[in-house]
Tab-separated table of C-alpha atoms and ligand atoms in Angstrom:
chain	number	residue	atom	x	y	z
A	281	UNK	CA	-99.500	19.426	34.379
A	282	UNK	CA	-100.902	16.003	35.290
A	283	UNK	CA	-98.687	13.316	36.683
A	284	UNK	CA	-99.135	10.675	34.014
A	285	UNK	CA	-97.635	11.232	30.599
A	286	UNK	CA	-99.928	13.323	28.472
A	287	UNK	CA	-100.318	10.766	25.694
A	288	UNK	CA	-102.532	13.056	23.631
A	289	UNK	CA	-99.472	15.189	23.155
A	290	UNK	CA	-96.318	14.109	21.358
A	291	UNK	CA	-93.695	13.142	23.906
A	292	UNK	CA	-90.120	14.438	23.926
A	293	UNK	CA	-87.168	13.345	26.033
A	294	UNK	CA	-83.696	14.875	26.024
A	295	UNK	CA	-80.976	15.549	28.521
A	296	UNK	CA	-77.495	16.782	29.271
A	297	UNK	CA	-74.666	15.486	31.386
A	298	UNK	CA	-74.001	17.753	34.376
A	299	UNK	CA	-70.246	17.767	33.775
A	300	UNK	CA	-70.115	21.546	33.380
A	301	UNK	CA	-72.212	24.525	32.351
A	302	UNK	CA	-73.937	24.344	29.016
A	303	UNK	CA	-72.296	25.838	25.956
A	304	UNK	CA	-73.263	27.072	22.515
A	305	UNK	CA	-73.051	23.525	21.110
A	306	UNK	CA	-75.815	22.438	23.473
A	307	UNK	CA	-77.763	25.544	22.642
A	308	UNK	CA	-77.821	25.208	18.865
A	309	UNK	CA	-77.712	21.403	18.817
A	310	UNK	CA	-80.657	20.862	21.120
A	311	UNK	CA	-81.613	23.443	23.734
A	312	UNK	CA	-82.869	26.122	21.340
A	313	UNK	CA	-85.080	23.499	19.661
A	314	UNK	CA	-86.459	22.330	23.015
A	315	UNK	CA	-87.541	25.884	23.840
A	316	UNK	CA	-89.172	26.209	20.420
A	317	UNK	CA	-91.013	22.880	20.773
A	318	UNK	CA	-92.072	23.739	24.320
A	319	UNK	CA	-93.602	26.973	23.136
A	320	UNK	CA	-95.762	25.312	20.466
A	321	UNK	CA	-97.759	23.722	23.312
A	322	UNK	CA	-98.049	20.519	21.253
A	323	UNK	CA	-95.577	18.412	23.197
A	324	UNK	CA	-95.212	16.845	26.618
A	325	UNK	CA	-91.504	17.460	27.096
A	326	UNK	CA	-89.186	15.800	29.628
A	327	UNK	CA	-85.678	17.204	30.079
A	328	UNK	CA	-83.267	15.149	32.134
A	329	UNK	CA	-80.132	16.089	34.017
A	330	UNK	CA	-78.132	12.951	33.237
A	331	UNK	CA	-76.086	12.603	36.402
A	332	UNK	CA	-75.931	8.788	36.205
A	333	UNK	CA	-74.527	9.002	32.714
A	334	UNK	CA	-72.053	11.663	33.856
A	335	UNK	CA	-70.833	9.272	36.555
A	336	UNK	CA	-69.892	6.659	33.937
A	337	UNK	CA	-66.675	8.546	33.204
A	338	UNK	CA	-66.449	10.568	36.418
A	339	UNK	CA	-66.854	7.910	39.116
A	340	UNK	CA	-63.809	9.296	40.919
A	341	UNK	CA	-65.089	12.851	40.821
A	342	UNK	CA	-68.731	12.894	41.960
A	343	UNK	CA	-68.267	16.392	43.405
A	344	UNK	CA	-68.044	17.777	39.880
A	345	UNK	CA	-71.442	16.326	39.033
A	346	UNK	CA	-73.023	17.470	42.278
A	347	UNK	CA	-71.743	21.013	41.687
A	348	UNK	CA	-73.185	21.123	38.192
A	349	UNK	CA	-76.771	20.019	38.870
A	350	UNK	CA	-77.931	23.554	39.597
A	351	UNK	CA	-75.612	25.045	36.975
A	352	UNK	CA	-77.346	23.036	34.247
A	353	UNK	CA	-80.761	23.829	35.742
A	354	UNK	CA	-79.930	27.531	35.587
A	355	UNK	CA	-78.810	27.198	31.980
A	356	UNK	CA	-82.109	25.518	31.092
A	357	UNK	CA	-84.213	28.267	32.617
A	358	UNK	CA	-81.955	30.980	31.238
A	359	UNK	CA	-82.339	29.532	27.738
A	360	UNK	CA	-86.125	29.673	28.079
A	361	UNK	CA	-87.328	26.309	29.382
A	362	UNK	CA	-90.248	26.852	31.759
A	363	UNK	CA	-90.972	24.329	34.521
A	364	UNK	CA	-94.745	24.616	34.142
A	365	UNK	CA	-94.457	23.616	30.489
A	366	UNK	CA	-91.433	21.268	30.544
A	367	UNK	CA	-90.728	18.600	33.174
A	368	UNK	CA	-87.116	19.000	34.296
A	369	UNK	CA	-85.816	16.115	36.412
A	370	UNK	CA	-82.746	14.377	37.833
A	371	UNK	CA	-81.909	10.955	36.356
A	372	UNK	CA	-80.473	9.345	39.499
A	373	UNK	CA	-83.733	9.807	41.392
A	374	UNK	CA	-85.868	7.900	38.928
A	375	UNK	CA	-85.636	4.175	39.828
A	376	UNK	CA	-87.106	2.908	36.540
A	377	UNK	CA	-84.061	4.335	34.759
A	378	UNK	CA	-81.751	1.965	36.623
A	379	UNK	CA	-84.065	-1.058	36.365
A	380	UNK	CA	-84.939	-0.915	32.673
A	381	UNK	CA	-81.283	-1.116	31.526
A	382	UNK	CA	-81.030	-4.480	33.294
A	383	UNK	CA	-83.738	-5.876	31.002
A	384	UNK	CA	-82.481	-4.105	27.901
A	385	UNK	CA	-78.862	-5.207	28.348
A	386	UNK	CA	-79.981	-8.749	27.464
A	387	UNK	CA	-81.211	-7.502	24.108
A	388	UNK	CA	-77.874	-6.022	22.978
A	389	UNK	CA	-74.670	-7.830	22.016
A	390	UNK	CA	-71.216	-6.777	23.155
A	391	UNK	CA	-70.075	-6.511	19.548
A	392	UNK	CA	-72.986	-4.168	18.781
A	393	UNK	CA	-71.913	-1.887	21.633
A	394	UNK	CA	-68.325	-1.971	20.397
A	395	UNK	CA	-69.414	-0.738	16.971
A	396	UNK	CA	-71.051	2.480	18.293
A	397	UNK	CA	-69.035	5.219	16.530
A	398	UNK	CA	-69.718	7.952	19.096
A	399	UNK	CA	-68.740	5.755	22.034
A	400	UNK	CA	-65.654	4.624	20.095
A	401	UNK	CA	-64.564	8.241	19.548
A	402	UNK	CA	-65.258	9.136	23.174
A	403	UNK	CA	-63.221	6.163	24.451
A	404	UNK	CA	-60.321	7.277	22.290
A	405	UNK	CA	-60.577	10.879	23.445
A	406	UNK	CA	-60.526	9.780	27.081
A	407	UNK	CA	-57.568	7.400	26.557
A	408	UNK	CA	-59.515	4.659	28.309
A	409	UNK	CA	-57.654	1.762	26.652
A	410	UNK	CA	-57.643	-0.938	29.364
A	411	UNK	CA	-59.376	1.200	31.990
A	412	UNK	CA	-62.725	1.472	30.212
A	413	UNK	CA	-65.548	1.369	32.816
A	414	UNK	CA	-68.337	-1.117	32.010
A	415	UNK	CA	-70.838	1.643	32.775
A	416	UNK	CA	-69.336	3.884	30.110
A	417	UNK	CA	-69.355	1.130	27.481
A	418	UNK	CA	-73.019	0.428	28.185
A	419	UNK	CA	-74.342	3.977	28.513
A	420	UNK	CA	-76.218	3.694	25.199
A	421	UNK	CA	-78.368	1.027	26.885
A	422	UNK	CA	-79.062	3.368	29.764
A	423	UNK	CA	-79.970	6.061	27.247
A	424	UNK	CA	-82.445	3.683	25.624
A	425	UNK	CA	-84.063	3.325	29.044
A	426	UNK	CA	-84.230	7.118	29.475
A	427	UNK	CA	-85.991	7.572	26.158
A	428	UNK	CA	-88.364	4.611	26.312
A	429	UNK	CA	-89.345	5.061	29.967
A	430	UNK	CA	-91.248	8.168	28.901
A	431	UNK	CA	-92.431	6.654	25.589
A	432	UNK	CA	-90.746	9.548	23.854
A	433	UNK	CA	-91.121	9.641	20.088
A	434	UNK	CA	-88.949	12.720	19.583
A	435	UNK	CA	-85.427	13.397	20.789
A	436	UNK	CA	-83.948	16.794	19.827
A	437	UNK	CA	-80.158	16.268	19.735
A	438	UNK	CA	-76.879	17.028	18.033
A	439	UNK	CA	-75.732	14.507	15.424
A	440	UNK	CA	-73.317	12.766	17.840
A	441	UNK	CA	-76.445	11.236	19.366
A	442	UNK	CA	-77.714	9.500	16.215
A	443	UNK	CA	-76.022	6.183	17.076
A	444	UNK	CA	-77.779	6.259	20.481
A	445	UNK	CA	-81.173	6.745	18.868
A	446	UNK	CA	-80.426	3.915	16.457
A	447	UNK	CA	-79.401	1.660	19.352
A	448	UNK	CA	-82.651	2.537	21.142
A	449	UNK	CA	-84.702	1.684	18.072
A	450	UNK	CA	-82.993	-1.704	17.866
A	451	UNK	CA	-83.680	-2.423	21.537
A	452	UNK	CA	-87.338	-1.487	21.090
A	453	UNK	CA	-87.625	-3.676	18.034
A	454	UNK	CA	-86.000	-6.656	19.820
A	455	UNK	CA	-88.223	-6.102	22.841
A	456	UNK	CA	-91.330	-5.988	20.662
A	457	UNK	CA	-90.360	-9.160	18.813
A	458	UNK	CA	-89.789	-11.145	21.994
A	459	UNK	CA	-92.242	-9.701	24.516
A	460	UNK	CA	-94.920	-8.124	22.352
A	461	UNK	CA	-95.756	-4.822	20.747
A	462	UNK	CA	-97.578	-1.828	22.103
A	463	UNK	CA	-95.525	-0.788	25.108
A	464	UNK	CA	-92.280	0.744	23.903
A	465	UNK	CA	-92.082	3.463	21.283
A	466	UNK	CA	-89.346	3.727	18.631
A	467	UNK	CA	-87.896	7.228	18.868
A	468	UNK	CA	-86.589	9.506	16.166
A	469	UNK	CA	-84.032	12.313	16.389
A	470	UNK	CA	-84.929	15.920	15.722
A	471	UNK	CA	-81.813	17.492	14.232
A	472	UNK	CA	-81.268	21.150	13.460
A	473	UNK	CA	-81.839	21.901	9.781
A	474	UNK	CA	-78.786	24.187	9.850
A	475	UNK	CA	-75.772	21.974	9.201
A	476	UNK	CA	-73.450	24.221	11.267
A	477	UNK	CA	-75.660	23.472	14.289
A	478	UNK	CA	-75.826	19.675	14.053
A	479	UNK	CA	-72.321	19.519	15.453
A	480	UNK	CA	-71.002	22.958	16.333
A	481	UNK	CA	-67.216	23.210	16.060
A	482	UNK	CA	-65.075	24.431	18.953
A	483	UNK	CA	-63.458	27.885	19.124
A	484	UNK	CA	-60.168	26.075	18.332
A	485	UNK	CA	-61.582	24.658	15.093
A	486	UNK	CA	-61.885	21.161	16.601
A	487	UNK	CA	-64.743	19.135	15.122
A	488	UNK	CA	-66.947	19.471	18.217
A	489	UNK	CA	-67.416	22.082	20.881
A	490	UNK	CA	-67.278	19.944	23.999
A	491	UNK	CA	-66.887	20.502	27.718
A	492	UNK	CA	-64.262	17.771	27.739
A	493	UNK	CA	-62.140	19.545	25.096
A	494	UNK	CA	-62.089	23.000	26.719
A	495	UNK	CA	-63.008	24.774	23.490
A	496	UNK	CA	-66.373	26.172	24.533
A	497	UNK	CA	-68.254	29.403	24.732
A	498	UNK	CA	-70.590	28.987	27.692
A	499	UNK	CA	-74.088	30.418	27.862
A	500	UNK	CA	-73.095	32.026	31.150
A	501	UNK	CA	-69.868	33.659	29.910
A	502	UNK	CA	-69.983	37.384	30.697
A	503	UNK	CA	-69.691	39.978	27.933
A	504	UNK	CA	-65.963	40.440	28.456
A	505	UNK	CA	-65.135	36.712	28.418
A	506	UNK	CA	-67.283	36.185	25.344
A	507	UNK	CA	-65.509	38.985	23.470
A	508	UNK	CA	-62.120	37.654	24.510
A	509	UNK	CA	-62.965	34.125	23.313
A	510	UNK	CA	-64.224	35.404	19.971
A	511	UNK	CA	-61.223	37.684	19.431
A	512	UNK	CA	-58.803	34.793	19.991
A	513	UNK	CA	-60.714	32.306	17.826
A	514	UNK	CA	-58.971	30.165	15.263
A	515	UNK	CA	-59.588	31.356	11.681
A	516	UNK	CA	-58.005	30.643	8.299
A	517	UNK	CA	-54.244	30.143	8.813
A	518	UNK	CA	-53.582	31.060	5.161
A	519	UNK	CA	-55.309	34.437	5.515
A	520	UNK	CA	-52.305	36.415	6.769
A	521	UNK	CA	-52.784	39.853	5.224
A	522	UNK	CA	-56.195	41.494	4.861
A	523	UNK	CA	-55.752	41.484	1.080
A	524	UNK	CA	-55.107	37.711	0.945
A	525	UNK	CA	-57.953	35.522	-0.334
A	526	UNK	CA	-59.502	33.708	2.647
A	527	UNK	CA	-61.221	30.381	3.223
A	528	UNK	CA	-64.635	30.286	4.875
A	529	UNK	CA	-64.890	26.501	4.989
A	530	UNK	CA	-63.547	24.992	8.219
A	531	UNK	CA	-63.215	28.534	9.520
A	532	UNK	CA	-64.999	28.651	12.899
A	533	UNK	CA	-65.780	32.365	12.651
A	534	UNK	CA	-67.785	31.739	9.489
A	535	UNK	CA	-69.275	28.523	10.847
A	536	UNK	CA	-70.554	30.477	13.863
A	537	UNK	CA	-71.908	33.215	11.607
A	538	UNK	CA	-73.678	30.461	9.666
A	539	UNK	CA	-75.154	29.158	12.925
A	540	UNK	CA	-76.113	32.453	14.548
A	541	UNK	CA	-76.323	35.459	12.233
A	542	UNK	CA	-79.467	36.650	10.478
A	543	UNK	CA	-80.026	39.181	7.701
A	544	UNK	CA	-81.297	41.594	10.377
A	545	UNK	CA	-77.908	41.365	12.088
A	546	UNK	CA	-76.319	42.582	8.862
A	547	UNK	CA	-78.705	45.536	8.705
A	548	UNK	CA	-77.954	46.354	12.369
A	549	UNK	CA	-74.233	45.717	12.706
A	550	UNK	CA	-72.661	45.210	9.266
A	551	UNK	CA	-74.574	47.211	6.629
A	552	UNK	CA	-71.691	46.822	4.109
A	553	UNK	CA	-73.284	43.461	3.223
A	554	UNK	CA	-76.893	42.370	2.814
A	555	UNK	CA	-76.255	38.857	4.050
A	556	UNK	CA	-73.672	36.211	4.913
A	557	UNK	CA	-73.263	35.087	1.304
A	558	UNK	CA	-72.057	38.593	0.320
A	559	UNK	CA	-69.694	38.796	3.282
A	560	UNK	CA	-68.254	35.369	2.533
A	561	UNK	CA	-67.719	36.300	-1.085
A	562	UNK	CA	-65.644	39.339	-0.022
A	563	UNK	CA	-63.569	37.303	2.460
A	564	UNK	CA	-62.843	34.665	-0.162
A	565	UNK	CA	-61.911	37.294	-2.744
A	566	UNK	CA	-59.548	39.050	-0.299
A	567	UNK	CA	-59.793	42.461	1.333
A	568	UNK	CA	-61.843	41.608	4.414
A	569	UNK	CA	-59.895	41.263	7.649
A	570	UNK	CA	-60.449	38.713	10.434
A	571	UNK	CA	-60.779	41.478	13.035
A	572	UNK	CA	-63.794	42.979	11.287
A	573	UNK	CA	-65.426	39.548	10.990
A	574	UNK	CA	-64.818	38.785	14.643
A	575	UNK	CA	-66.197	42.143	15.752
A	576	UNK	CA	-69.371	41.437	13.812
A	577	UNK	CA	-69.635	37.954	15.302
A	578	UNK	CA	-69.169	39.476	18.745
A	579	UNK	CA	-72.089	41.900	18.186
A	580	UNK	CA	-74.333	39.064	16.985
A	581	UNK	CA	-73.486	36.817	19.905
A	582	UNK	CA	-73.686	39.511	22.569
A	583	UNK	CA	-77.177	40.379	21.370
A	584	UNK	CA	-78.243	36.729	21.447
A	585	UNK	CA	-76.690	35.888	24.822
A	586	UNK	CA	-77.508	39.048	26.778
A	587	UNK	CA	-81.151	38.104	27.586
A	588	UNK	CA	-79.993	34.571	28.504
A	589	UNK	CA	-77.387	35.997	30.902
A	590	UNK	CA	-79.962	38.312	32.464
A	591	UNK	CA	-82.489	35.519	33.039
A	592	UNK	CA	-79.740	33.368	34.540
A	593	UNK	CA	-78.853	36.089	37.018
A	594	UNK	CA	-82.499	36.434	38.071
A	595	UNK	CA	-83.025	32.693	38.607
A	596	UNK	CA	-79.701	32.368	40.464
A	597	UNK	CA	-81.093	34.566	43.252
A	598	UNK	CA	-83.274	31.758	44.625
A	599	UNK	CA	-81.485	28.396	44.589
A	600	UNK	CA	-84.076	26.944	46.998
A	601	UNK	CA	-86.812	27.515	44.427
A	602	UNK	CA	-84.693	25.770	41.784
A	603	UNK	CA	-84.295	22.704	43.973
A	604	UNK	CA	-88.009	22.652	44.719
A	605	UNK	CA	-88.750	22.813	40.999
A	606	UNK	CA	-86.331	19.924	40.290
A	607	UNK	CA	-87.895	17.867	43.038
A	608	UNK	CA	-91.372	18.373	41.644
A	609	UNK	CA	-90.257	17.547	38.116
A	610	UNK	CA	-88.499	14.436	39.369
A	611	UNK	CA	-91.633	13.266	41.198
A	612	UNK	CA	-93.595	13.454	37.977
A	613	UNK	CA	-90.817	11.642	36.082
A	614	UNK	CA	-90.895	8.833	38.675
A	615	UNK	CA	-94.645	8.348	38.262
A	616	UNK	CA	-94.622	8.366	34.481
A	617	UNK	CA	-91.654	6.007	34.161
A	618	UNK	CA	-93.016	3.626	36.809
A	619	UNK	CA	-96.074	3.065	34.625
A	620	UNK	CA	-93.830	1.982	31.754
A	621	UNK	CA	-91.720	-0.159	34.062
A	622	UNK	CA	-94.808	-2.013	35.324
A	623	UNK	CA	-95.884	-2.660	31.730
A	624	UNK	CA	-92.411	-3.931	30.839
A	625	UNK	CA	-92.377	-6.294	33.829
A	626	UNK	CA	-95.811	-7.590	32.846
A	627	UNK	CA	-94.736	-8.121	29.251
A	628	UNK	CA	-91.676	-10.107	30.327
A	629	UNK	CA	-93.843	-12.066	32.752
A	630	UNK	CA	-91.974	-11.372	35.979
A	631	UNK	CA	-94.963	-9.764	37.652
A	632	UNK	CA	-95.486	-12.874	39.825
A	633	UNK	CA	-97.197	-11.247	42.762
A	634	UNK	CA	-99.873	-9.400	40.856
A	635	UNK	CA	-100.502	-11.663	37.876
A	636	UNK	CA	-103.791	-13.468	38.462
A	637	UNK	CA	-103.093	-16.331	36.045
A	638	UNK	CA	-99.781	-17.000	37.771
A	639	UNK	CA	-101.256	-16.783	41.282
A	640	UNK	CA	-104.260	-19.000	40.377
A	641	UNK	CA	-101.871	-21.823	39.499
A	642	UNK	CA	-100.510	-21.959	43.026
A	643	UNK	CA	-103.079	-20.544	45.420
B	860	LIG	P1	-69.253	15.909	27.580
B	860	LIG	O1	-67.979	16.445	27.021
B	860	LIG	O2	-69.289	15.812	29.082
B	860	LIG	O3	-69.739	14.667	26.877
B	860	LIG	P2	-70.823	17.481	25.844
B	860	LIG	O4	-70.346	18.876	25.696
B	860	LIG	O5	-70.545	16.473	24.773
B	860	LIG	O6	-70.324	16.993	27.247
B	860	LIG	P3	-73.446	16.326	26.387
B	860	LIG	O7	-74.045	16.584	27.721
B	860	LIG	O8	-72.784	15.019	26.111
B	860	LIG	O9	-72.388	17.503	26.086
B	860	LIG	O10	-74.543	16.583	25.251
B	860	LIG	C1	-75.871	17.042	25.505
B	860	LIG	C2	-76.623	17.391	24.233
B	860	LIG	O11	-76.018	18.487	23.567
B	860	LIG	C3	-76.672	16.269	23.191
B	860	LIG	O12	-77.929	16.317	22.558
B	860	LIG	C4	-75.601	16.627	22.204
B	860	LIG	O13	-75.868	16.127	20.905
B	860	LIG	C5	-75.699	18.151	22.222
B	860	LIG	N1	-74.393	18.729	21.905
B	860	LIG	C6	-73.292	18.723	22.707
B	860	LIG	N2	-72.258	19.310	22.081
B	860	LIG	C7	-72.713	19.712	20.857
B	860	LIG	C8	-72.152	20.413	19.735
B	860	LIG	N3	-70.888	20.818	19.756
B	860	LIG	N4	-72.934	20.656	18.648
B	860	LIG	C9	-74.226	20.262	18.619
B	860	LIG	N5	-74.835	19.601	19.630
B	860	LIG	C10	-74.093	19.338	20.740
B	861	LIG	MG1	-71.086	14.280	25.164
């Protein structure tokens, strides 16, 4: 892979905060798509370990972030990202990503930041009230820098990220209006077409599976842990006896089946039904127990996660090679983003020492 961005290919940028191992929400919301896009060969894909963003609400606990850099890297490779096809890099080692936000922050109002619904919900969840770090409030600006530094047009994400993409588009449009077109690219989100995957619920039925909520199934969970988590999942509280009619809406077991099961899984593990629609119909009518549904879900998930677990184990044997790979990816990210940064500085006109028309005036 060459060091400059491969502009003949469509460019992708995404990332994850290294605040813990990656879970099924990451997988269906974004990671699975990244692997798919990588394997088409049509994209130049950058995947970022967002340690600077993770620090915005973990400034007092940097050890957690440090410990999770390789964990997230392992999850990436286990899920199927390949370093010779996808550039994996560490955010904090790419200087352009700390310089660009300085320029962009002048193009965003405080009231616009305060209206960001995802940030609002996250502030509430973290009980920040009067202790809200400035860095956390402004992380959407930093995210705009991450995306635009690589001129990414596509950002595969879960739907919680839509306000960030919108904010990025606004920054690009303001930048273009003031400093000229042709440098920054307005990105668009790539969302899963499966609505259960756009924002995967937690095992407790909470609206989002999230590291911070402790309601996750992790990609690295072993077979026993996975089974245990599935068997103790929240279901329909009104479905007490097997014969009772059940509800499949807002029932995480059925939401996960929606996200993960295929008709082949029915043929292999649950031949009583041809597909999920038939199974749902029986549950809603009454007569299908939660245990049977959970056992089926367990078979589906074990089959999906087993190869991921195996790859993870293989890659974990050589941590030195992982670090080397991250270093190489980061070097490429630095070069590509520095090109954009130089163009941005030129467009703003603060390139005093290498702008001939400026120098000619004085020398
Ligand atoms: P944290 O709790 O530290 O914010 P998180 O679990 O929300 O962590 P992020 O690192 O913030 O994870 O998100 C990384 C990517 O994964 C984003 O694209 C996000 O949209 C996607 N994602 C995270 N959780 C889910 C989910 N439950 N469903 C779908 N996509 C998700
Ligand atoms: Mg998050």
